Amino acid sequence: MNSKEEILKRLAADGMPESPYPEMDFVPQRFEAREAVFAERLEAAGGRAVRMQPGETLDGVIRRCYPEARRIASTLPGVTLATVDPDAVEDPRELVDVDLGVVRGSFGVAENGAVWIAQDIRHKALYFGATALMIVIPQDALVDTMHEAVVRPEVDDFGYGCFMSGPSKTADIEQALVFGAHGPMSVTVVLRGEN
Amino acid sequence: MSTHSQSAKRFVADAERLAWHDRALYAVREKRDRMMATVPEWESLRRLSSELKLHTLSHLGDYLCEFERNATANGMTVHWASDAAELNETVWGLIRAHGGRRLVKSKSMLSEECGLTPYLEARGVEAVESDLGERIMQLLHLPPSHIVLPAIAVRREEVGALFERELGTEAGNSDPTYLTHAARRALRPKFLDADISMTGVNFAVASTGALAVCTNEGNADLGTSFADLHIAILGIEKVIPDMKALGVFTRLLARSGTGQAVTTYTSLYRRPAPGREIHVILVDNGRSEWLADARHRNMLKCLRCGACMNTCPVYRRSGGYSYSYFIPGPLGINLGMLRSAERHHGNVSACSLCYSCSGVCPAKIDLGEQIYEWRQQLDELGLADRTKKLMVKGMDFVMGGPPRFYGAIALGRVAGKLPRWMLENGLNPWSAPGRAMPPFAPRSFNAGWKKEERK
């Protein structure tokens, strides 16, 4: 008998009484000012949310939020400031320590300031290796809680995906909060309206 | 004196460190409380989470098979390991087949449980911990003292001195930001040059065959971004039915553990990137037997958030190394007893039965109640303390009737008049340094009551 069979045999004999799949017997919280809550919780996680102003371009937001960024990697149409095409790079190591990555997110979650990113670029290294990350989501793509988030169609089919809430962080030295443990030091979520 | 209080002596001797440890962990507990207050349905969520875990455990074999089927269809390879030795051998087999000696790893309590890192090191594989706290402990050659905050017992000056020695940071600089960014720079090449990445798994979703990995630092995701082999290891109790369940658990995990609304990264690995491989190892190592123990199977509902440690008054004041099991606190007391009651029963004394752990557990595990239950089982396990058993027999006799009882009280009053050195010494189990024996009241409550009545 191999290990799988052994484990399954032991589990079959565990004598545990049947427990049914539980129904959700409550209504999860709702936020009237969803965008404001999203922005506030993202800020609490060390990130920030910015709204694209009428007439503003993605380049404009980049310059507004990251005026110092020189090496910018993006595949998004409209980012003419990009100096690196991350999909043209063979070795993901080349994307490490670029000043800014500008990437597409699907939607945000108000209760925790997270954004769902379903990988649509060649190397996910950009999400974690860039010094700063700008995630662009449609302005009205916000849900209240994780209950709604995990059943969204964008979370139904993907190879790699991530709920990302603010920049990389740690408090492993005396509980002092430090941003930029390994991943981005700064994260900005851009709420993009119809311009 | 229990083995726990013996081992706690060193930690307790440093009053300043103890006070800091106590305050720092309680602050995390308070952050958890503030998070809880932002979710009106908190208690309903805990109940749902508990019921989801119970349901999953009662169908664990089915869900494991469903996960295997879907993960395989997604292009992952699933392995099963009965025990620690088989996990280690499977990992070693994968490394040999793949080639390479450099492994970058993110936090996994399972690898601690199975002794994976020393096993690999003995075979010439460098397994670098990439979580900052874990890396600090690795460089200190010490095990983590908390499951979520591995370096909570290490002070910033000690990290400064360690990094000065190991990473060449400035002498005397113990600023957390400076030290964290020094570690970031030092670990960059370990990520980029790794041949293999290894991660733990927080949740394995059966219905989609996806692995959920939660971190704050992004170390797991950075690790899996370069190496073309990703080995993911998990205990069999980490499988969950579906995405709806993931929604419930991700609302509770970080709020309970660190007082964050969610971990920075909740990553879902579903299909390996082109040209890459993901190998998943499902590890039993005792769990299927624990599940058969009706009194203690609830322990397998654990999400590994660490809330029970943060709230535990004994853990906060005695530190992780006072426990004989590698997982400390209420969780570790219970898991240690399941692993080996004989080796770890000393830990059951490290509990005031305040049940605060049960009150904060996001899966509603009755941790405190189970510690009480273990104490009741000590006698049948042949592990009860002989002195205590003798005392209980004595009490049984003394309390067997009023004359014996009042006689004993009279004797106690006489004993109370004995010189201190005769009372406060090692022969008296109630006596301890810094603790004075309380004086007996001049007369018993009963005697006083009768006197009042006569008036």
XYZ file of C-alpha atoms in Angstrom:
650
model
C 0.000 0.000 0.000
C 1.408 3.405 -0.870
C 1.284 6.433 1.414
C -1.783 7.906 -0.224
C -3.733 4.709 0.321
C -2.481 4.425 3.890
C -3.468 7.989 4.726
C -6.897 7.600 3.132
C -7.429 4.322 4.958
C -6.620 5.933 8.305
C -8.911 8.871 7.515
C -11.742 6.537 6.567
C -11.446 4.906 9.976
C -11.279 8.110 12.038
C -14.824 7.624 13.338
C -15.646 11.280 12.874
C -19.354 12.038 12.739
C -20.645 13.646 9.567
C -20.786 17.473 9.652
C -22.797 19.161 6.894
C -21.459 22.022 4.780
C -22.602 25.081 6.759
C -24.841 27.718 5.283
C -23.956 31.360 5.759
C -26.612 32.504 8.221
C -25.730 36.189 8.280
C -25.527 39.137 5.925
C -21.930 40.343 5.552
C -21.250 43.997 6.201
C -21.902 46.571 3.480
C -20.232 49.937 3.047
C -22.203 52.882 1.799
C -19.100 54.902 0.991
C -17.300 51.953 -0.556
C -14.550 53.912 -2.283
C -13.777 55.927 0.842
C -13.570 52.768 2.955
C -11.324 51.125 0.361
C -9.009 54.158 0.356
C -8.924 54.333 4.144
C -8.170 50.622 4.631
C -5.556 50.651 1.876
C -3.900 53.576 3.624
C -3.962 51.634 6.893
C -2.080 48.889 5.013
C 0.544 51.413 3.900
C -0.742 52.015 0.366
C -2.771 54.780 -1.203
C -5.659 55.037 -3.621
C -5.773 57.837 -6.187
C -8.555 58.702 -8.555
C -7.637 59.555 -12.107
C -8.802 63.107 -12.687
C -11.027 63.966 -15.675
C -8.804 64.477 -18.681
C -5.789 62.996 -16.881
C -3.720 60.288 -18.627
C -1.981 57.317 -17.027
C 1.314 59.067 -17.757
C -0.055 62.045 -15.851
C -0.886 59.929 -12.795
C 2.563 58.335 -12.911
C 4.235 61.740 -12.950
C 1.941 62.976 -10.207
C 2.583 60.004 -7.906
C 6.129 58.954 -8.797
C 7.913 62.005 -10.227
C 11.323 60.467 -9.466
C 10.750 57.135 -11.253
C 13.129 56.607 -14.197
C 13.032 52.904 -15.027
C 9.371 52.162 -15.537
C 8.063 48.774 -16.645
C 4.573 48.367 -18.028
C 2.581 46.627 -20.714
C -0.452 48.873 -20.252
C -1.514 50.831 -23.306
C -1.259 54.522 -22.566
C 1.878 54.284 -20.442
C 4.250 55.982 -22.859
C 6.639 56.699 -19.993
C 7.502 52.975 -19.819
C 11.183 52.349 -20.452
C 10.992 48.564 -20.102
C 8.602 46.182 -21.818
C 8.408 43.475 -19.155
C 7.044 40.937 -21.626
C 10.009 41.369 -23.957
C 12.416 40.440 -21.169
C 13.591 36.807 -21.175
C 15.032 36.694 -17.667
C 12.682 37.858 -14.885
C 15.735 38.937 -12.867
C 16.008 41.947 -15.176
C 12.775 43.275 -13.692
C 14.122 43.361 -10.151
C 14.644 46.840 -8.724
C 13.014 48.725 -11.595
C 11.789 52.005 -10.098
C 8.145 51.449 -10.955
C 5.915 48.743 -12.343
C 2.512 49.756 -13.707
C 0.161 46.813 -13.874
C -3.495 45.927 -14.296
C -5.654 44.844 -11.375
C -9.200 43.512 -11.627
C -11.031 44.970 -8.653
C -10.556 46.181 -5.101
C -11.949 44.925 -1.790
C -13.225 47.692 0.472
C -12.938 45.854 3.789
C -9.187 45.345 3.541
C -7.813 47.574 0.772
C -6.718 44.583 -1.289
C -6.690 44.460 -5.080
C -7.045 41.237 -7.044
C -4.362 40.882 -9.673
C -4.693 37.960 -12.069
C -1.292 37.647 -13.675
C -1.526 38.951 -17.240
C 2.158 39.699 -17.752
C 4.886 37.242 -18.635
C 6.841 37.383 -15.364
C 5.147 37.824 -12.019
C 8.574 38.971 -10.777
C 7.535 42.519 -11.699
C 4.808 42.534 -9.031
C 7.338 41.712 -6.324
C 10.659 42.966 -7.641
C 9.671 46.539 -8.533
C 10.603 49.194 -5.981
C 7.171 50.783 -6.393
C 4.016 49.359 -7.895
C 1.069 51.125 -9.440
C -2.037 48.991 -9.891
C -4.736 50.293 -12.210
C -8.330 49.177 -11.643
C -11.627 50.458 -13.057
C -13.072 53.091 -10.759
C -16.297 51.243 -10.059
C -14.673 47.829 -9.618
C -14.980 47.579 -5.852
C -16.641 44.926 -3.716
C -17.403 45.128 -0.009
C -15.889 41.964 1.440
C -13.869 38.861 0.627
C -17.105 36.858 0.402
C -17.948 38.668 -2.826
C -14.343 38.885 -3.965
C -13.598 35.168 -4.119
C -16.637 34.361 -6.255
C -16.012 37.109 -8.844
C -15.498 35.815 -12.413
C -11.954 37.269 -12.449
C -11.044 34.886 -9.612
C -12.532 31.928 -11.425
C -9.788 31.258 -13.943
C -6.161 32.269 -13.665
C -2.708 30.731 -13.500
C -1.351 32.888 -10.723
C -3.234 35.599 -8.892
C -2.861 37.662 -5.773
C -4.946 39.757 -3.424
C -2.460 42.515 -2.670
C -3.048 44.986 0.141
C -0.473 47.754 0.154
C 3.303 47.470 0.045
C 5.467 44.629 1.336
C 5.916 44.974 5.084
C 7.305 43.413 8.217
C 7.294 44.029 11.944
C 9.727 41.254 12.751
C 12.157 43.529 14.579
C 10.495 44.541 17.843
C 7.090 44.917 16.201
C 8.218 48.124 14.478
C 6.420 48.407 11.133
C 8.782 48.714 8.158
C 7.704 48.890 4.512
C 9.648 47.182 1.769
C 10.647 43.922 3.443
C 11.292 42.171 0.122
C 8.640 43.424 -2.255
C 7.587 46.950 -3.296
C 8.263 49.748 -0.830
C 5.234 51.659 -2.098
C 1.916 50.701 -3.708
C -0.561 53.056 -5.358
C -3.930 51.882 -6.629
C -5.254 54.010 -9.466
C -9.038 54.157 -9.801
C -9.479 54.780 -13.473
C -12.696 56.343 -14.713
C -13.926 56.704 -18.286
C -11.846 59.550 -19.623
C 7.690 22.428 39.804
C 6.629 21.635 36.225
C 9.164 21.281 33.432
C 7.629 24.417 31.922
C 8.295 26.578 34.978
C 11.806 25.105 35.221
C 12.520 26.067 31.610
C 10.946 29.494 32.076
C 13.488 30.453 34.756
C 15.956 31.997 32.323
C 13.315 34.056 30.549
C 11.724 35.173 33.806
C 15.092 36.208 35.245
C 15.307 39.074 32.730
C 12.492 41.226 34.101
C 12.873 43.971 31.514
C 12.693 41.543 28.577
C 9.758 39.740 30.141
C 7.839 42.996 30.556
C 8.580 43.997 26.965
C 7.529 40.584 25.592
C 4.325 40.679 27.612
C 3.418 44.201 26.451
C 4.388 43.653 22.799
C 2.215 40.555 22.489
C -0.687 42.066 24.337
C -0.518 45.024 21.958
C -1.013 42.553 19.092
C -3.973 41.067 20.950
C -5.431 44.579 21.299
C -4.950 45.208 17.577
C -6.928 42.031 17.007
C -9.713 43.370 19.215
C -9.848 46.624 17.251
C -10.063 44.661 13.988
C -12.813 42.496 15.401
C -14.796 45.625 16.272
C -14.821 46.664 12.589
C -16.672 43.475 11.601
C -20.204 43.376 13.052
C -20.681 39.733 12.024
C -17.435 38.632 13.729
C -18.930 35.958 15.968
C -21.025 34.561 13.115
C -17.866 34.415 11.003
C -16.038 32.469 13.702
C -18.924 30.040 13.938
C -19.002 29.603 10.164
C -15.255 29.087 10.060
C -15.473 26.466 12.791
C -18.299 24.637 11.027
C -16.460 24.777 7.693
C -13.400 23.214 9.291
C -15.469 20.515 11.009
C -17.228 19.725 7.757
C -13.941 19.517 5.866
C -12.356 17.303 8.507
C -15.329 14.943 8.415
C -14.748 14.537 4.651
C -11.002 14.997 4.642
C -10.182 12.015 2.439
C -12.677 13.132 -0.214
C -11.435 16.715 -0.241
C -7.789 15.634 -0.425
C -8.607 13.479 -3.450
C -10.594 16.301 -5.051
C -7.688 18.669 -4.487
C -5.262 16.179 -5.980
C -7.469 15.664 -9.041
C -7.866 19.381 -9.732
C -4.283 20.336 -8.933
C -3.066 17.576 -11.257
C -5.410 18.787 -14.003
C -3.892 22.261 -13.470
C -0.434 20.878 -14.169
C 0.873 20.483 -10.614
C 2.309 17.235 -9.275
C 0.879 15.998 -5.972
C 2.800 13.755 -3.553
C 1.639 12.159 -0.320
C 3.856 11.686 2.726
C 2.844 9.558 5.699
C 5.389 11.012 8.075
C 8.232 13.480 8.512
C 10.819 11.096 7.092
C 8.803 10.623 3.926
C 8.358 14.381 3.491
C 12.095 14.914 3.817
C 12.911 12.075 1.415
C 10.375 13.328 -1.127
C 11.862 16.838 -1.026
C 15.366 15.442 -1.357
C 14.266 13.275 -4.278
C 12.795 16.316 -6.048
C 15.956 18.333 -5.460
C 18.192 15.562 -6.782
C 16.039 15.059 -9.865
C 15.999 18.806 -10.513
C 19.593 19.581 -9.685
C 20.929 22.524 -7.713
C 21.812 23.103 -4.071
C 20.385 26.539 -3.379
C 16.906 26.589 -1.917
C 15.054 29.701 -0.800
C 12.231 29.053 1.561
C 9.322 30.946 3.048
C 7.891 30.296 6.481
C 6.544 26.847 7.166
C 5.877 25.399 10.607
C 5.595 22.012 8.892
C 9.248 22.145 7.891
C 10.124 22.865 11.554
C 7.906 19.963 12.592
C 9.676 17.596 10.218
C 13.230 18.843 10.716
C 13.498 19.514 7.001
C 16.143 22.250 7.042
C 18.743 20.313 9.066
C 17.965 17.217 6.954
C 18.705 19.156 3.771
C 21.751 20.861 5.232
C 23.225 17.465 6.057
C 22.939 16.707 2.329
C 24.659 19.860 1.218
C 21.529 21.852 0.392
C 21.528 25.422 1.658
C 17.938 26.195 2.717
C 17.758 29.953 3.262
C 14.854 31.267 5.330
C 13.528 34.379 3.601
C 10.972 35.686 6.103
C 12.871 38.359 8.055
C 11.992 36.936 11.466
C 12.851 33.398 10.377
C 16.114 34.608 8.847
C 17.069 36.312 12.113
C 16.431 33.057 13.960
C 18.356 31.046 11.360
C 21.373 33.342 11.695
C 21.085 33.111 15.498
C 20.898 29.288 15.206
C 17.741 29.347 17.315
C 14.261 28.033 16.573
C 11.361 30.493 16.244
C 9.707 31.284 19.589
C 6.278 32.133 18.107
C 4.579 30.674 15.021
C 3.753 34.016 13.383
C 6.271 36.353 15.056
C 9.352 34.128 15.042
C 11.765 36.715 16.472
C 9.434 38.240 19.073
C 11.827 37.373 21.910
C 14.821 39.030 20.200
C 15.516 42.699 20.956
C 16.571 45.217 18.312
C 20.076 45.599 19.768
C 20.580 41.864 19.400
C 19.460 41.995 15.764
C 21.820 44.963 15.244
C 24.755 43.037 16.670
C 23.821 39.939 14.647
C 23.567 41.866 11.378
C 26.811 43.701 12.093
C 28.502 40.320 12.390
C 26.677 38.537 9.550
C 25.788 41.262 7.070
C 28.338 43.951 7.856
C 25.861 46.621 8.989
C 27.062 49.686 10.935
C 28.194 49.012 14.470
C 25.645 50.089 17.067
C 22.869 50.788 14.568
C 19.745 48.954 15.683
C 17.139 50.974 13.834
C 14.478 48.495 12.578
C 14.092 50.236 9.198
C 17.834 50.286 8.610
C 18.203 46.645 9.626
C 15.180 45.473 7.610
C 16.491 47.112 4.463
C 19.951 45.672 5.060
C 18.335 42.233 5.193
C 16.405 43.050 2.029
C 19.651 43.807 0.197
C 21.430 40.776 1.610
C 18.605 38.403 0.662
C 18.163 39.719 -2.899
C 20.863 37.428 -4.361
C 19.482 34.468 -2.391
C 16.163 34.914 -4.201
C 17.667 35.593 -7.607
C 20.175 32.740 -7.541
C 17.966 30.097 -5.957
C 17.599 26.829 -7.865
C 14.496 25.839 -5.958
C 11.846 27.690 -3.990
C 9.869 26.206 -1.162
C 6.743 27.565 0.477
C 4.258 26.473 3.071
C 0.561 26.654 2.255
C -2.204 28.339 4.249
C -5.135 26.856 2.339
C -5.368 24.294 -0.459
C -8.646 24.817 -2.311
C -10.096 21.442 -3.343
C -12.616 22.700 -5.905
C -10.032 24.622 -7.939
C -6.796 22.847 -7.083
C -5.253 26.168 -6.060
C -2.786 26.876 -3.249
C -3.263 29.979 -1.107
C -0.094 31.368 0.467
C -0.374 34.335 2.848
C 2.587 36.575 3.676
C 3.239 40.198 4.541
C 6.750 40.456 3.183
C 6.140 39.009 -0.280
C 9.009 36.605 0.264
C 7.075 33.535 -0.873
C 6.107 35.217 -4.132
C 9.534 36.656 -4.790
C 11.025 33.213 -4.202
C 8.718 31.546 -6.694
C 9.376 34.241 -9.313
C 12.817 33.010 -10.382
C 13.469 29.370 -9.508
C 11.786 26.991 -11.940
C 10.897 24.426 -9.282
C 8.411 25.350 -6.559
C 7.915 22.798 -3.788
C 4.843 23.504 -1.649
C 4.433 21.537 1.572
C 1.317 21.307 3.702
C -0.321 19.278 6.449
C -3.396 17.410 5.228
C -5.673 19.545 7.449
C -4.923 22.591 5.270
C -7.283 21.559 2.502
C -10.559 23.536 2.297
C -13.623 22.796 0.149
C -13.940 25.810 -2.134
C -13.393 29.505 -2.803
C -16.356 30.505 -0.622
C -14.543 28.943 2.325
C -11.380 30.842 1.374
C -13.411 34.054 1.614
C -14.381 33.207 5.199
C -10.904 32.227 6.356
C -9.109 35.186 4.774
C -11.435 37.527 6.680
C -10.387 35.942 9.962
C -6.748 34.917 9.616
C -4.818 38.192 9.739
C -7.392 40.029 11.842
C -6.989 37.357 14.511
C -3.256 36.849 14.218
C -1.593 40.198 13.670
C -4.511 42.625 13.795
C -4.379 43.429 10.079
C -7.497 43.423 7.898
C -5.728 40.920 5.628
C -2.153 39.847 4.983
C -0.409 42.007 2.379
C -0.276 39.087 -0.032
C -2.875 36.358 -0.358
C -1.431 34.585 -3.364
C -3.162 31.862 -5.303
C -1.032 29.412 -7.242
C -3.178 27.516 -9.671
C -1.132 26.568 -12.725
C 2.646 26.499 -13.009
C 4.047 29.187 -15.325
C 5.216 27.860 -18.718
C 8.415 25.837 -18.292
C 8.018 25.768 -14.492
C 6.982 23.025 -12.086
C 4.952 23.051 -8.880
C 5.183 19.987 -6.651
C 2.755 19.767 -3.745
C 3.466 17.447 -0.826
C 0.518 16.495 1.409
C 1.853 15.454 4.803
C 0.058 13.377 7.422
C 2.680 12.911 10.171
C 0.195 11.944 12.873
C -2.767 14.046 11.783
C -4.967 11.160 10.628
C -4.519 9.537 14.046
C -5.287 12.762 15.905
C -8.477 12.996 13.901
C -9.566 9.688 15.379
C -9.248 11.126 18.919
C -12.741 12.493 19.571
C -11.560 14.511 22.582
C -8.826 16.367 20.725
C -9.602 16.280 16.990
C -10.699 19.930 17.178
C -7.021 20.891 17.142
C -6.994 20.145 13.422
C -9.286 23.120 12.818
C -6.359 25.436 13.527
C -5.566 28.204 10.994
C -2.111 28.849 12.543
C -2.846 32.527 13.210
C -1.089 32.732 16.582
C -3.915 34.582 18.383
C -3.947 32.040 21.216
C -0.272 32.793 21.946
C -0.698 36.560 21.876
C -3.493 36.429 24.410
C -2.064 33.743 26.706
C -0.918 35.262 30.036
C 1.469 32.362 30.620
C 3.026 32.443 27.147
C 3.459 36.200 27.237
C 5.284 35.971 30.552
C 7.344 32.856 29.924
C 8.335 32.982 26.241
C 8.328 30.327 23.557
C 11.359 28.398 24.759
C 9.779 27.440 28.067
C 7.663 24.851 26.315
C 9.138 21.488 25.374
C 7.298 21.323 22.022
C 8.487 23.430 19.066
C 5.103 25.166 18.965
C 4.500 27.067 22.223
C 1.420 28.533 23.875
C -2.035 26.995 24.103
C -1.761 25.585 20.565
C 1.597 23.994 21.282
C 0.512 22.544 24.634
C -2.261 20.689 22.830
C -0.313 19.687 19.725
C 2.609 18.550 21.873
C 0.303 16.252 23.843
C -1.022 14.782 20.595
C 2.526 14.290 19.336
C 3.787 12.645 22.532
C 2.084 12.963 25.900
C 5.073 11.334 27.516
C 7.553 13.910 26.227
C 5.378 17.006 26.472
C 3.000 16.614 29.443
C 5.058 19.121 31.453
C 3.504 21.850 29.288
C -0.069 21.256 30.483
C 0.836 23.138 33.681
C 1.558 26.252 31.612
C -2.075 27.279 31.726
C -4.160 29.272 34.195
C -7.360 27.908 32.648
C -8.470 31.463 31.868
C -9.735 30.220 28.475
C -8.849 33.470 26.766
C -7.332 31.381 23.944
C -10.676 29.700 23.313
C -12.303 33.125 23.191
C -10.033 34.508 20.476
C -9.564 31.428 18.266
C -10.956 32.178 14.784
C -11.908 28.515 14.356
C -13.483 28.356 17.821
C -11.124 25.644 19.006
C -11.708 24.904 22.685
C -7.974 25.158 23.407
C -8.260 25.874 27.143
C -10.914 23.238 27.704
C -8.698 20.694 25.969
C -5.748 21.541 28.204
C -8.044 20.905 31.175
C -9.089 17.622 29.545
C -5.440 16.599 29.091
C -4.857 17.217 32.801
C -7.740 14.857 33.580
C -6.168 12.278 31.271
C -2.720 12.402 32.884
C -3.598 9.712 35.425
C -4.914 7.241 32.851
C -1.822 7.949 30.758
C 0.306 7.094 33.787
C 1.829 10.571 33.759
C 0.221 12.172 36.814
C 2.592 13.865 39.260
C 3.114 11.490 42.202
C 3.399 14.267 44.799
C 0.161 15.817 43.620
C -1.585 12.443 43.633
C -0.447 11.937 47.224
C -1.682 15.382 48.188
C -5.062 14.707 46.630
C -5.298 11.466 48.615
C -4.451 13.433 51.755
C -7.072 16.056 50.952
C -9.580 13.308 50.323
C -8.937 12.015 53.843
C -8.933 15.470 55.470
C -12.133 16.546 53.777
C -13.793 13.209 54.489
C -15.617 14.569 57.562
C -15.999 17.737 59.688
C -13.815 16.627 62.638
C -10.872 15.845 60.356
C -11.401 19.065 58.419
C -11.543 21.361 61.458
C -8.700 19.434 63.048
C -6.573 20.084 59.971
C -7.444 23.783 60.051
C -6.369 23.993 63.672
C -3.101 22.320 62.726
C -2.678 24.785 59.845
C -3.100 27.674 62.264
C -0.317 26.215 64.374
C 1.809 25.771 61.228
C 1.221 29.429 60.387
C 3.054 30.364 63.587
C 6.169 28.437 62.578
C 9.249 30.458 61.589
C 9.348 31.560 57.914
C 12.373 29.474 56.998
C 10.459 26.349 57.897
C 7.552 27.275 55.646
C 9.165 29.026 52.719
C 11.562 26.447 51.397
C 11.765 23.882 48.632
C 9.820 21.291 50.627
C 6.653 23.339 50.496
C 5.218 23.110 46.948
C 3.265 26.364 47.432
C 6.352 28.296 48.358
C 8.337 30.077 45.666
C 10.905 32.888 45.631
C 9.154 36.238 45.751
C 5.991 34.741 47.158
C 5.166 34.860 50.889
C 2.851 32.280 52.419
C -0.365 34.073 53.402
C -1.083 34.155 57.148
C -4.034 32.140 58.440
C -6.993 34.212 59.628
C -7.119 34.337 63.490
C -10.296 32.221 63.420
C -12.246 30.364 60.795
C -15.278 31.826 59.065
C -17.439 29.212 60.753
C -16.175 30.078 64.229
C -16.685 33.781 63.521
C -20.213 33.192 62.238
C -21.178 31.216 65.318
C -19.801 33.904 67.598
C -21.836 36.585 65.751
C -24.988 34.469 66.031
C -24.578 34.116 69.802
C -24.515 37.893 70.179
